[in-house]
Structures are given as C-alpha cells and as structure tokens.
Short mmCIF file of C-alpha atoms and ligand atoms in Angstrom, two decimals:
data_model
loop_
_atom_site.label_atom_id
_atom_site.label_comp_id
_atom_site.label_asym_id
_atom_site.label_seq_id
_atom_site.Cartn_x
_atom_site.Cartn_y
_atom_site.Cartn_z
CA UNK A 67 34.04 207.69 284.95
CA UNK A 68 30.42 208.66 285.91
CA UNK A 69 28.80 205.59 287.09
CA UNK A 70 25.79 203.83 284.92
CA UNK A 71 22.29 204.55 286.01
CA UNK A 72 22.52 201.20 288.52
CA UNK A 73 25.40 202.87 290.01
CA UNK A 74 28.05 200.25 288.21
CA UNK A 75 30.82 201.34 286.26
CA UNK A 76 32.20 198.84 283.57
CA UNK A 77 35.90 197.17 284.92
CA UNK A 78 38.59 199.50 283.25
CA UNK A 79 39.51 198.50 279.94
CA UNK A 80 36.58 196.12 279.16
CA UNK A 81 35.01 196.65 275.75
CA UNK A 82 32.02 198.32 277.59
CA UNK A 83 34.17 200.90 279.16
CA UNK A 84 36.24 201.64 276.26
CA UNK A 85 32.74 202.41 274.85
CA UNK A 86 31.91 204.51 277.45
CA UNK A 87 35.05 206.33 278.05
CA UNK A 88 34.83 207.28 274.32
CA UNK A 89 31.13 208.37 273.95
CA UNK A 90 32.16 210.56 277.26
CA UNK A 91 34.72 212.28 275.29
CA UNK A 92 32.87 213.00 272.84
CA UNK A 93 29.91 213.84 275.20
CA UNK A 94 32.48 216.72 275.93
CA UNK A 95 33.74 217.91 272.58
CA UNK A 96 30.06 218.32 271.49
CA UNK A 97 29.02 220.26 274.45
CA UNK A 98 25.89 217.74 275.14
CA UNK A 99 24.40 218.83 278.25
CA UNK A 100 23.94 216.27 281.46
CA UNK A 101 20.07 214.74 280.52
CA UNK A 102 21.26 214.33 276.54
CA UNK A 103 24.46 212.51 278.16
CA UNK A 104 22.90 210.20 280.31
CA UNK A 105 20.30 209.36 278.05
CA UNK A 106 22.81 208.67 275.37
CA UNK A 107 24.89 206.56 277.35
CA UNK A 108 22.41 203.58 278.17
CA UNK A 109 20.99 201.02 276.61
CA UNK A 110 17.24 201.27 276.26
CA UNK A 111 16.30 197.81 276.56
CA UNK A 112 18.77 194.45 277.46
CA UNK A 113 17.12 190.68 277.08
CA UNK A 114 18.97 188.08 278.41
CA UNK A 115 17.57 184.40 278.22
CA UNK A 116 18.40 181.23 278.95
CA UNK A 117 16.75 178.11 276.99
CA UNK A 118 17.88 174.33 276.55
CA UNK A 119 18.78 172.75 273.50
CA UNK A 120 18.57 169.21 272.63
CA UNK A 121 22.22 167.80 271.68
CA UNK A 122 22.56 165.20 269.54
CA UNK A 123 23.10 162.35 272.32
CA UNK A 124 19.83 163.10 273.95
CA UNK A 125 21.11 165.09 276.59
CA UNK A 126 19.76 168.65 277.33
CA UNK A 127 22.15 171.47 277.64
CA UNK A 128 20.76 175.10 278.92
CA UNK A 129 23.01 178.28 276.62
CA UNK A 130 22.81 181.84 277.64
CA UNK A 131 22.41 184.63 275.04
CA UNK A 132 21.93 188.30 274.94
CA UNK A 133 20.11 191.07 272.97
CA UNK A 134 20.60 194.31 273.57
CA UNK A 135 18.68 197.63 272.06
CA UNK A 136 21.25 200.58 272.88
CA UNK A 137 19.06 203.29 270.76
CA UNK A 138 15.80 203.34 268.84
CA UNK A 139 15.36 207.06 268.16
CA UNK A 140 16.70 207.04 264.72
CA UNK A 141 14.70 204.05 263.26
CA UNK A 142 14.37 200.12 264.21
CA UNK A 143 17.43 198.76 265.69
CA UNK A 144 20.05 196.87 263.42
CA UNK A 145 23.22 194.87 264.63
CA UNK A 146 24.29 191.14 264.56
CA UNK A 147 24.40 188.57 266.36
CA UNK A 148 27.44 186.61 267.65
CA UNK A 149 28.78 183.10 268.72
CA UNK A 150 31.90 183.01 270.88
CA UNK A 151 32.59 181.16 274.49
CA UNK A 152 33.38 184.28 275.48
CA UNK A 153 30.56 186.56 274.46
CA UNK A 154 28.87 188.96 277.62
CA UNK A 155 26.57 191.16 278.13
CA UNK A 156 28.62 194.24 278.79
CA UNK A 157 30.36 193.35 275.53
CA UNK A 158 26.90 193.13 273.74
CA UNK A 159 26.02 196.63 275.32
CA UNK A 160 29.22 198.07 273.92
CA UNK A 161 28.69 197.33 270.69
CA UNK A 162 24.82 197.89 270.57
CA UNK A 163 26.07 201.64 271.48
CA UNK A 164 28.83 201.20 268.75
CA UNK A 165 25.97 200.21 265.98
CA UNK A 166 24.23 203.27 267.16
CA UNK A 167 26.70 205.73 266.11
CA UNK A 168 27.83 203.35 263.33
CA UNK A 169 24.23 203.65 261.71
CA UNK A 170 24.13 207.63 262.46
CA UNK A 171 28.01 208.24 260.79
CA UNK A 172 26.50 206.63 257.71
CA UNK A 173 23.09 208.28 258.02
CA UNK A 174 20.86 204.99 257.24
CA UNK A 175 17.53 205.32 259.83
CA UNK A 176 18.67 202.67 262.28
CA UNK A 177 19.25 202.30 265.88
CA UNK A 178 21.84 200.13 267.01
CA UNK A 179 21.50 196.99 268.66
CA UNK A 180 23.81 193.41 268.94
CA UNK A 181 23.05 189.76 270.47
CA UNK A 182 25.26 186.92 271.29
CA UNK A 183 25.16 183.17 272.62
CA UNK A 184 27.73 182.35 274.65
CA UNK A 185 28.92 178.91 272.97
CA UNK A 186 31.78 177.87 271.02
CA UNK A 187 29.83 176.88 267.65
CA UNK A 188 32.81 174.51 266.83
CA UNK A 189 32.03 172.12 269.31
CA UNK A 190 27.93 171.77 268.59
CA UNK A 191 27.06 169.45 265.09
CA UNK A 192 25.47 171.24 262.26
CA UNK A 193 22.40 170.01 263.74
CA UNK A 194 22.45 171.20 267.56
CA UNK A 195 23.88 174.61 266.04
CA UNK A 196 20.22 174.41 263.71
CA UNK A 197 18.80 174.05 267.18
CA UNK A 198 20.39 176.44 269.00
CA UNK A 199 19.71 179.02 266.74
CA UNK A 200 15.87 178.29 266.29
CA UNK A 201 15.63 178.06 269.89
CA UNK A 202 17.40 181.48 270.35
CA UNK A 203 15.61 182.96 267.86
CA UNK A 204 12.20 182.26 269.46
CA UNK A 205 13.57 183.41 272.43
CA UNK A 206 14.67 186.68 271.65
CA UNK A 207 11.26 187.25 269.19
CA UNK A 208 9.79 189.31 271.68
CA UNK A 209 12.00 191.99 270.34
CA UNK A 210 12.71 191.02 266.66
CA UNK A 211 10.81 192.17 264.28
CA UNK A 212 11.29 193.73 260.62
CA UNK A 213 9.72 196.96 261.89
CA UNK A 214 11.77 196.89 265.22
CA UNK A 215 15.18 195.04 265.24
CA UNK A 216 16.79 193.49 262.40
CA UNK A 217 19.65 191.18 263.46
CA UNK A 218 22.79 190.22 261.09
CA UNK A 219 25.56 188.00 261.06
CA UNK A 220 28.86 188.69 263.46
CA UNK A 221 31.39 186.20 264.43
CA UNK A 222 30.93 183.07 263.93
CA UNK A 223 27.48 183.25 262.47
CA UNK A 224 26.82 183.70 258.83
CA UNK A 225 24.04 183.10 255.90
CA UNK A 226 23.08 179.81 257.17
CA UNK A 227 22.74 181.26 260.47
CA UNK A 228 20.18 183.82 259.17
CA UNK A 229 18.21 181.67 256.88
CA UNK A 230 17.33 179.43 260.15
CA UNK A 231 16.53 182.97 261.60
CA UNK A 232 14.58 183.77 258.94
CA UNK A 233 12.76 180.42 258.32
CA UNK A 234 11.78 180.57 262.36
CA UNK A 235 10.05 183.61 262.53
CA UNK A 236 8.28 182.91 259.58
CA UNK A 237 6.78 180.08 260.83
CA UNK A 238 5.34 181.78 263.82
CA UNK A 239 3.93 184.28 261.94
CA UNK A 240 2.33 181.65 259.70
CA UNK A 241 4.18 184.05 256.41
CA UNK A 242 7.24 184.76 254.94
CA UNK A 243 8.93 187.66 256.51
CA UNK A 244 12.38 187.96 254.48
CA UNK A 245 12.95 191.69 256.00
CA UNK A 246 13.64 189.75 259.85
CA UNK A 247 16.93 189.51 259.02
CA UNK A 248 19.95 190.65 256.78
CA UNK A 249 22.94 188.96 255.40
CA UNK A 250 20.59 186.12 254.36
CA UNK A 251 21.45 183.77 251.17
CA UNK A 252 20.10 185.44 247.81
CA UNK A 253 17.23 182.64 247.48
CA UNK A 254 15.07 184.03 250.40
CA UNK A 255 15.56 187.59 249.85
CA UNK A 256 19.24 188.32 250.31
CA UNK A 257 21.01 190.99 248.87
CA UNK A 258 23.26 190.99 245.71
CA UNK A 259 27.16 192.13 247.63
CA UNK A 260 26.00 191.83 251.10
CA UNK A 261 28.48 188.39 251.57
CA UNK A 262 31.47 191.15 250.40
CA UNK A 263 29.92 194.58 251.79
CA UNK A 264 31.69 194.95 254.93
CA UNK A 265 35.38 194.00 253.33
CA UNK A 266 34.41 195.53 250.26
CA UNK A 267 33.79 198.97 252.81
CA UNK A 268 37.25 198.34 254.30
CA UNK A 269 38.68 198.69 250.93
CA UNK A 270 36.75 201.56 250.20
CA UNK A 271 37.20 203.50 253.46
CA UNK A 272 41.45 202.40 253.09
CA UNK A 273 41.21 203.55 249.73
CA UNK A 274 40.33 207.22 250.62
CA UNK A 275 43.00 207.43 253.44
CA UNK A 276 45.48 206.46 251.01
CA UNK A 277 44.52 208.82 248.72
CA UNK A 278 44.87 211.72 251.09
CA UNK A 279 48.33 210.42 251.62
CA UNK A 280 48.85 210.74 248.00
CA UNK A 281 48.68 206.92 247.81
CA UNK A 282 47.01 203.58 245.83
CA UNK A 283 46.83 200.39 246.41
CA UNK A 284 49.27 199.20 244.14
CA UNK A 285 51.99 201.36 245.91
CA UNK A 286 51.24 199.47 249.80
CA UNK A 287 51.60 196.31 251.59
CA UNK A 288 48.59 195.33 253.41
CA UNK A 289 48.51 192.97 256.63
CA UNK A 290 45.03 191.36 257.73
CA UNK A 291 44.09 190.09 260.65
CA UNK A 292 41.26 187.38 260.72
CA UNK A 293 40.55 185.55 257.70
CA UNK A 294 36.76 185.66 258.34
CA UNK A 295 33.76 187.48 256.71
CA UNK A 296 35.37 190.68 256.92
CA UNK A 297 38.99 190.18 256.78
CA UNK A 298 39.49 187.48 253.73
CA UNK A 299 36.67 189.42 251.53
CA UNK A 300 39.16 193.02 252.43
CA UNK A 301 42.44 190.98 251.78
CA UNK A 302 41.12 189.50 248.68
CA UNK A 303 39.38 193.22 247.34
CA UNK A 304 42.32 195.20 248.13
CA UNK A 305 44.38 193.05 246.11
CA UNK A 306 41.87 192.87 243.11
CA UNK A 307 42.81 196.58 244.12
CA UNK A 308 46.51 196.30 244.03
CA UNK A 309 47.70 195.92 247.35
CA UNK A 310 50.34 193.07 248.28
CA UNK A 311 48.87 191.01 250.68
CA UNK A 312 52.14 190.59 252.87
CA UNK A 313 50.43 188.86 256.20
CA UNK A 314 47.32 186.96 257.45
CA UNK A 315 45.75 184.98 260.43
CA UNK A 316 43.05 183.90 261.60
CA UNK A 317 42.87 182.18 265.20
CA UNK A 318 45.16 179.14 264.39
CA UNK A 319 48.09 181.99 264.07
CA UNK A 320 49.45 184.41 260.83
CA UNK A 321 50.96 183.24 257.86
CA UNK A 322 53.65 185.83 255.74
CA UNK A 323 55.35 186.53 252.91
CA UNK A 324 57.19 189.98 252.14
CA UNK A 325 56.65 189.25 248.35
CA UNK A 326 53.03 188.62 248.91
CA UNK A 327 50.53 186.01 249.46
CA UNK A 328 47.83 184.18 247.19
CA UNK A 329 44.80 185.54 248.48
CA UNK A 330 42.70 183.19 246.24
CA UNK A 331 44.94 180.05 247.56
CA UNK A 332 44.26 180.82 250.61
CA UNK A 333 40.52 180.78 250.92
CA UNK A 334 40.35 177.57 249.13
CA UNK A 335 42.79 176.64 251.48
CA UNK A 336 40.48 177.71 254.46
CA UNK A 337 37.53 176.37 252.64
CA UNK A 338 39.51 173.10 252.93
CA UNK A 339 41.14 172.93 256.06
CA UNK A 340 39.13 175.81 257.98
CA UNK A 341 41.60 177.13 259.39
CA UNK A 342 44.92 178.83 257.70
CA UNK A 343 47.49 176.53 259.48
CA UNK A 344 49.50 175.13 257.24
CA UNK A 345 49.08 177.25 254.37
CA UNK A 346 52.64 176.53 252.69
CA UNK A 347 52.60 179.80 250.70
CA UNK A 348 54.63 181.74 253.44
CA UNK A 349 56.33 181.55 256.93
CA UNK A 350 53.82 181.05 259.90
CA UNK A 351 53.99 183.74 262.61
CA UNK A 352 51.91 184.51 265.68
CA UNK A 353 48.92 186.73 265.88
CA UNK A 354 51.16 189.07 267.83
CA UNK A 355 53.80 189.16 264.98
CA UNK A 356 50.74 189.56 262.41
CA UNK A 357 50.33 192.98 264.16
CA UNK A 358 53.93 194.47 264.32
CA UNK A 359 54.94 193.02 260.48
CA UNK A 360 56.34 195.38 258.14
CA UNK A 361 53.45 196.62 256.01
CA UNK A 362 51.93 199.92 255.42
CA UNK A 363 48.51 198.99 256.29
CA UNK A 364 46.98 197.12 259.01
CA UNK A 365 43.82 195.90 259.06
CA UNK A 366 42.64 194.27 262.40
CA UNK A 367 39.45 192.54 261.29
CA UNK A 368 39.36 189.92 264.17
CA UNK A 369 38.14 190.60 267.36
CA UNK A 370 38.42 193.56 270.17
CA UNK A 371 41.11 194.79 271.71
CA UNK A 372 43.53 193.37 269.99
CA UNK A 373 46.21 196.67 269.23
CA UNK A 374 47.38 197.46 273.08
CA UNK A 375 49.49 200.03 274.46
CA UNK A 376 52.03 197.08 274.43
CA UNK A 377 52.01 196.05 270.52
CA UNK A 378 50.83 199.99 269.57
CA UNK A 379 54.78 200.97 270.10
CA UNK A 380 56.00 198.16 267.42
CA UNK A 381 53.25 198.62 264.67
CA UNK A 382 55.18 199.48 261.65
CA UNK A 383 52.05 200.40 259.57
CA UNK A 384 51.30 203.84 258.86
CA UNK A 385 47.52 203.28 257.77
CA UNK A 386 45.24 200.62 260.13
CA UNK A 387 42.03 199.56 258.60
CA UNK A 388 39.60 198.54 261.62
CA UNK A 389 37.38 196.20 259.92
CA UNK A 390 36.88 194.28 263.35
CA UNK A 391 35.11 196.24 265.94
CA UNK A 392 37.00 197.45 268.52
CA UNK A 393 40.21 196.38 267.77
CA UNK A 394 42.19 199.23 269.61
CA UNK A 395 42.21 199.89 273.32
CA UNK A 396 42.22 203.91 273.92
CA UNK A 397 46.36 204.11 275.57
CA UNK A 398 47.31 201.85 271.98
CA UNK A 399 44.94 205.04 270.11
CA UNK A 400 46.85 207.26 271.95
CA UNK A 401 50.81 205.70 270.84
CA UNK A 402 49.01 205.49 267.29
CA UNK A 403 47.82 209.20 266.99
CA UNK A 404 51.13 210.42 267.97
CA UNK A 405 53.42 208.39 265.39
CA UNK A 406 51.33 210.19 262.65
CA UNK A 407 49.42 206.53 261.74
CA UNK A 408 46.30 207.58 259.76
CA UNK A 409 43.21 205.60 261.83
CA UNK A 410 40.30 204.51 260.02
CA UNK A 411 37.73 203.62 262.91
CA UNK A 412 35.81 201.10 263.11
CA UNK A 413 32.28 202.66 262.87
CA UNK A 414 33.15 204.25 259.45
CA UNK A 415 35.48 201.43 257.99
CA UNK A 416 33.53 198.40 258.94
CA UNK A 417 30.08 200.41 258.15
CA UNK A 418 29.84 198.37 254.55
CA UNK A 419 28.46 195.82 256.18
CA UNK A 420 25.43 197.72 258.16
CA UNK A 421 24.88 200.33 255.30
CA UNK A 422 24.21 197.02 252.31
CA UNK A 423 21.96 195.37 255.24
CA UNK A 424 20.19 198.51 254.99
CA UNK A 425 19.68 197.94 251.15
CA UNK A 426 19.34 194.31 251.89
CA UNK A 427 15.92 194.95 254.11
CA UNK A 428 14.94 198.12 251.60
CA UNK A 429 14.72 195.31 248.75
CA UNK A 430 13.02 193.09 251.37
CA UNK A 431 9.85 195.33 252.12
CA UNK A 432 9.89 196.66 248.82
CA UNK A 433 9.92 193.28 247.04
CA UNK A 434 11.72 194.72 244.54
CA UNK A 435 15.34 193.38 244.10
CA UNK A 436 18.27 195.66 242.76
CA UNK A 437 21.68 194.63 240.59
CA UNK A 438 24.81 194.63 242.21
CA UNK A 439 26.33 197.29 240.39
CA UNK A 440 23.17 199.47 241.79
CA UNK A 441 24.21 197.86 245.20
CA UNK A 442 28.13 198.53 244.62
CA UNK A 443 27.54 202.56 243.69
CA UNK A 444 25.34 203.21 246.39
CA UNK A 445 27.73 201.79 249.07
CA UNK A 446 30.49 203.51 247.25
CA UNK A 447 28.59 206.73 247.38
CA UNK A 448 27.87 206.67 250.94
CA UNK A 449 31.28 205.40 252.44
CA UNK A 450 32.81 208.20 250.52
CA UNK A 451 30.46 210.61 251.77
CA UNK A 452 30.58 209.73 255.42
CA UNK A 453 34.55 209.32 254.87
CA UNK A 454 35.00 213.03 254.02
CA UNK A 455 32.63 213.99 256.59
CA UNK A 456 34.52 212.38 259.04
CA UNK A 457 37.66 213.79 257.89
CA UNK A 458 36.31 217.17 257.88
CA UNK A 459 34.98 216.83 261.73
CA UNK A 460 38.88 215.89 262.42
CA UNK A 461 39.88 218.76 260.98
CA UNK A 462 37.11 221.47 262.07
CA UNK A 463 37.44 219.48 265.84
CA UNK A 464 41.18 219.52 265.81
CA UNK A 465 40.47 215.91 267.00
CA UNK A 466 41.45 212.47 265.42
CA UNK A 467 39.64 210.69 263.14
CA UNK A 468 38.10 208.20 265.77
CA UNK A 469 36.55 210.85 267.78
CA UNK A 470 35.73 212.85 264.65
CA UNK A 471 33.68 209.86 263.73
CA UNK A 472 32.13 209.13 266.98
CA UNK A 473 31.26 212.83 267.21
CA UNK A 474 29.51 213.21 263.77
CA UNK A 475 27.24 209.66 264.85
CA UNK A 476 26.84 211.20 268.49
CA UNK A 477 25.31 214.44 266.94
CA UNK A 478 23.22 212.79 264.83
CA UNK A 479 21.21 210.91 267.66
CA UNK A 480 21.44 213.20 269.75
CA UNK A 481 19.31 216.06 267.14
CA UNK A 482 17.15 213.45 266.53
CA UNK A 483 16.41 213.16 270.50
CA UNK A 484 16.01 217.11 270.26
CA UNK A 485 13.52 216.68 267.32
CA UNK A 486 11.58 214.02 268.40
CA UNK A 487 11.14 215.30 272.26
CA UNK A 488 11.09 213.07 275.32
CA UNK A 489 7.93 211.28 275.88
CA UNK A 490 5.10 211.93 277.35
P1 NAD B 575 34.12 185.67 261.35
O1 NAD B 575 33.70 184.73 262.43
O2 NAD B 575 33.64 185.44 259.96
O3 NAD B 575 35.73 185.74 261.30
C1 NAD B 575 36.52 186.03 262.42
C2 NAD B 575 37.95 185.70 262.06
O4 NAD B 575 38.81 186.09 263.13
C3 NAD B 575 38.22 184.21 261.85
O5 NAD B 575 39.14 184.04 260.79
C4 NAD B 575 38.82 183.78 263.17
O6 NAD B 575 39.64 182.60 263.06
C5 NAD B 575 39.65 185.00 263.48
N1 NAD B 575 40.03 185.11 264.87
C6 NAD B 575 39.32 184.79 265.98
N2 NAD B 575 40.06 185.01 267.09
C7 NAD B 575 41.24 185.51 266.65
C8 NAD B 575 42.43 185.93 267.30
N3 NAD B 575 42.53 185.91 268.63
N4 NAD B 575 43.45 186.37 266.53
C9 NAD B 575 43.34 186.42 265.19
N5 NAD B 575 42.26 186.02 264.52
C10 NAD B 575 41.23 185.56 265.24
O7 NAD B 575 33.72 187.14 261.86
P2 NAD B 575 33.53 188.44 260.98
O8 NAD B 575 32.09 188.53 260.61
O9 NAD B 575 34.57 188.48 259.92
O10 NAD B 575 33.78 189.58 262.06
C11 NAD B 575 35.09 190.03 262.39
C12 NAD B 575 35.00 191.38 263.06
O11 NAD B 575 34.35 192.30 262.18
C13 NAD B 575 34.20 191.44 264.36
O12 NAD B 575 34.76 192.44 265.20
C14 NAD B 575 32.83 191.89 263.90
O13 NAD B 575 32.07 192.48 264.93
C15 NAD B 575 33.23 192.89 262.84
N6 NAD B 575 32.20 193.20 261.84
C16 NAD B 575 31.63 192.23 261.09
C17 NAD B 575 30.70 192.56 260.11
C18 NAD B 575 30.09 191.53 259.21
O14 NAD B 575 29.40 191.93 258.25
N7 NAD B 575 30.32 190.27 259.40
C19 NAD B 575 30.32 193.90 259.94
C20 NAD B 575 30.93 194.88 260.73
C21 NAD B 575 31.89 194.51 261.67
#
C-alpha cells in the first residue's frame, strides 16, 4: 500500500487500512489519477485533545478524544461521535473517510467526519459522563459548528449525549443553536424517526436485496448482532416486517431460538437488565455462534471487524445486512462474494441514520418541523434510490456491491473536487 502523506502506512488489517485498501481499489476501478488519489485519501483536518474531568470523589482524571474531518468539499462535515475503551485515532480516520462516501452514495451535501473518547462510559456515573461530555464538547468547539461539523450519536452515546452537546454550545454562544447536533431528543429540535432511522434503513436497504432474490420478509430468518441503536430498532422493524428473528447479542453474548424470538420482550428485557443475558426466551450462544447460526440474513450491527476470513467460511446466511460499520474484514468479503451471499455494505445499509440527521438539521435551520410520515417517505425514497444505483454500478463495474458502493460515493467527491478547483 502507498504510504500516507507522513510516510506511515496503517498496520495491516486495522480498520484504517481496510479503509484505505478499499478506497485504493476503487481509486483504480474509477481511473482517478495520482493528485485526485492522494487528495482523496487523507483526512483534511485531525483534533486530538486531552482535558480533565472532575469524578465524583474529587479526584481529577485527564480522557483523550478525537475529531477527525476526512472531507469538506461536498458540504459541512457530519459523523458521530463514539465512547469505547478502545476507540483511536486511526479508527476515527477510517470512518471519517467512510462518512465521506457514506454522505456522497446517498447524495445529502455533507462531508464526512467522526470523534471518539476513549473511556468505557459504563464505569463513569451519570454525572462524570454529563462532565465528560461538556468538557469534550468545549474542547472540540473549535471545529463544531452547525455550518461546519455536525456530530451524532455512535456507540455508546445517544440522545442524552447530544442534548448535553447541544445545551453546551449554546451556552457559549449565549443562543440556542439546535442545528449543532443531530439525533437530539424531539423537545430541543430533534427529528420525528431519527431514534429508528438507521435500523429502519437496514430494513429498507435488506428489503430491496430480498426482493431481487425474489424474496420478503415473511419468507427469511434474520440474525442480529448488537442489540443497540441500530441493531434492536432493525430486529424489531424487520419483524413488524415479517422476518423471524432467529438470533441476537449484544456484548454479554447471543441468545436463539429457531422458532423465533420476542423482539418486544427483549428490549424491555434490555431496558431492565441492560444487557440481554439471561433473556429466558431462547438458548444463549456466543457472539461467534451468533455469526455462523442458521438464518438467511445476517445483520452485523455491532462493531468492526467482526466477519473474518475465519467465521466468513461457516456463515450460513445468504443475505448480510451491515448495519454496524465495518463489520467485514476484506479476505472474509472475499469467502462471502464467492459463495454467492448478496452484501449490503455498510455505507448504503447503515446510511438511514446519516440521511434523517440530514432532515433532522434541515428542520433545525429552517425552524420548521416535518411529520414522520414526511420523514419516513423521504428516507424511503432515497435508500431506494441510492440502493438501485448501487446495484446498477455492480452490474455496469462487473464489481460487487461493496465496491460498487464505494465507487458511486468516491465519484461523487471526487467531481465535486473537479468542480470546485483546488485553491488558490
Ligand atoms: P450502541 O452502543 O447503541 O449499540 C452497540 C451494541 O453492540 C450494543 O448492544 C453492544 O452491547 C453490542 N456490542 C458491543 N460489542 C460487541 C461485541 N463484541 N459483540 C456483539 N455485540 C457487541 O451503538 P449503535 O449506535 O447501535 O452502533 C452500532 C454500529 O452501527 C456501529 O458500527 C456504528 O458506527 C454503526 N452506526 C450507527 C448509527 C447510529 O445512528 N447510531 C448510524 C450508522 C452506523
């Protein structure tokens, strides 16, 4: 791989270089010549800071966190913002550039971008997470903005996490300033169907595979895995849909049943016990198991990397749903292409989410709020649209559907760089 413009290359097989690797190949199907490539391929801005936060004992402890700005030329950037223990920054540059093509595939006038804190929000009270948050949000102001970078919830964050957002830019700007941030609670300017967009866009995109298979919902088993944002609103759509919700898991393991699960048990289950462990509706299997069960569609919506080469062999699905970003290394897209399993990639399946923040912020500056069923055709009418597209870049491309989507966002950005010109 052609080293970045510091002269590093990403370690093989890290998100960043997955990310890489496939914007190269793509770089090559499209014919971009070397100056559009390298442009292309880096981020144009990374922030890194470190701040303290007060915990509840007194004590001070100092958190990292990340925002990165992979591409700007289409519009203000737009991506979320994530808690894990294991968050980086090479993984927050990988899926910056995957927001950028993301935004492009769906054809919303966005840049991608993504931010993280490396911190494991379980262990921090409700109040040092307020704190954290406030504090991070400060920090990484210098960038944020409703004309410049509009942040959303990932893992681990969600409306809460926004509304302190929200409420701390405001303050600094000494106004209310709802268009900061998406994914925000209905009161202060949230969108009607952005809590269900992204699932409700993996049932969509699923939906229109199946079809082209000359298949419904109501004919397939469906196995989910992560029982978050994304994954319990897709489990609990596609069965409104149909489907027989055979497996789930979240990170305390899977839970299964070959006759099917109660989707609406098992988020008050959750909403109990926060985790699924213990559900007693089905058998409990590992995450690994979750993966290779006997259904007909898969639908990763956890975390990256999670399909290898090693569990690719043993998935008995012949649809997967990538709600999660990421969630299949390259040698595991390989094994899938060649059993004939019909890949819906993450940039167009989990692109609900991104495309109703989009209305979410519309409604924002426009002060002007519209109904969900408004909300609900529009995002219908644009998944489907970039769904075809996509399939019809496969086809003309003779290449699969992941690098038919990556291709059709690529282009996009990269006419707009033509359009626009480099500066000065
Ligand atoms: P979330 O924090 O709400 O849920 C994550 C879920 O994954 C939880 O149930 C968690 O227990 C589970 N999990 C964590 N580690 C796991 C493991 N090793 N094995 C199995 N399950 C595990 O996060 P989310 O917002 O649902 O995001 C999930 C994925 O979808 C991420 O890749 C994210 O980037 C992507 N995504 C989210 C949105 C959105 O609107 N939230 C939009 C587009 C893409």
């Amino acid at each position: 791989m052609k080293p970045l413009s510091d002269g590093t290359i990403p370690p093989e097989g890290s998100v960043y270089w997955i990310a890489l690797k496939q914007f190269d190949e793509a770089a090559d199907i499209l014919n971009l010549d070397d100056g559009m490539r390298d442009l292309l391929r880096h981020p144009k801005r990374e922030l890194t800071v470190t701040f303290p936060v007060c915990m509840d004992d007194d004590s001070l402890r100092m958190f990292t966190g990340y925002r990165v700005h992979h591409n700007t030329v289409r519009g203000p950037t737009k991506g979320g913002i994530r808690y894990h223990p294991i968050v980086n920054l090479d993984e927050i540059r990988a899926l910056a550039m995957w927001m950028t093509w993301k935004c492009a595939v769906v054809n919303i006038p966005y840049g991608g971008a993504k931010g993280g804190v490396i911190v494991d929000p379980d262990e921090l009270s409700i109040h040092e997470l307020q704190r954290l948050t406030r504090r991070f949000a400060t920090e990484i102001s210098i960038l944020m903005g409703p004309e410049g970078d509009i942040p959303a919830p990932d893992v681990n964050t969600n409306q809460q996490t926004m509304a302190w957002i929200m409420d701390t830019y405001s303050m600094h700007k000494g106004y209310s300033v709802p268009a900061v941030v998406t994914g925000k609670p209905i009161e202060i300017g949230g969108s009607m169907g952005r809590l269900s967009a992204t699932g409700r866009g993996v049932m969509i995109t699923t939906r229109e595979a199946l079809k082209m298979r000359g298949k419904t919902f109501s004919d397939v088993t469906v196995a989910v895995q992560g029982f978050g944002n994304v994954g319990s609103v897709a489990a609990e759509i596609m069965s409104a849909e149909g489907a027989t919700i055979v497996a789930v898991s979240d990170a305390s393991g899977g839970i299964a049943n070959p006759k099917g699960l109660d989707i609406t048990a098992l988020k008050s289950h959750v909403v109990q016990n926060k985790l699924l462990k213990g559900f007693p509706g089905g058998d409990a299997i590992t995450n690994e198991e979750l993966l290779t069960y006997k259904c007909d569609v898969l639908a990763p919506c956890a975390l990256e990397n999670q399909i290898t080469s090693k569990i690719a062999d043993r998935v008995q699905a012949s649809f997967v749903a990538e709600g999660a970003n990421g969630p299949t290394t390259p040698e595991a897209d390989i094994i899938l292409e060649d059993k004939g399993v019909f890949i819906v990639p993450d940039i167009l399946c989990n692109a609900g989410g991104v495309t109703s923040s989009y209305f979410e912020w519309v409604q924002d500056l426009q002060s002007f709020f519209w109904t969900v069923e408004e909300i609900d055709e529009r995002l219908e009418r644009i998944l489907v649209e970039a769904f075809h597209q996509v399939m019809a870049g496969a086809e003309k491309r003779k290449v699969g559907k992941r690098m038919a989507a990556q291709c059709l966002g690529i282009k996009r950005v990269a006419d707009a760089t033509t359009a626009r010109g480099i500066y000065p």
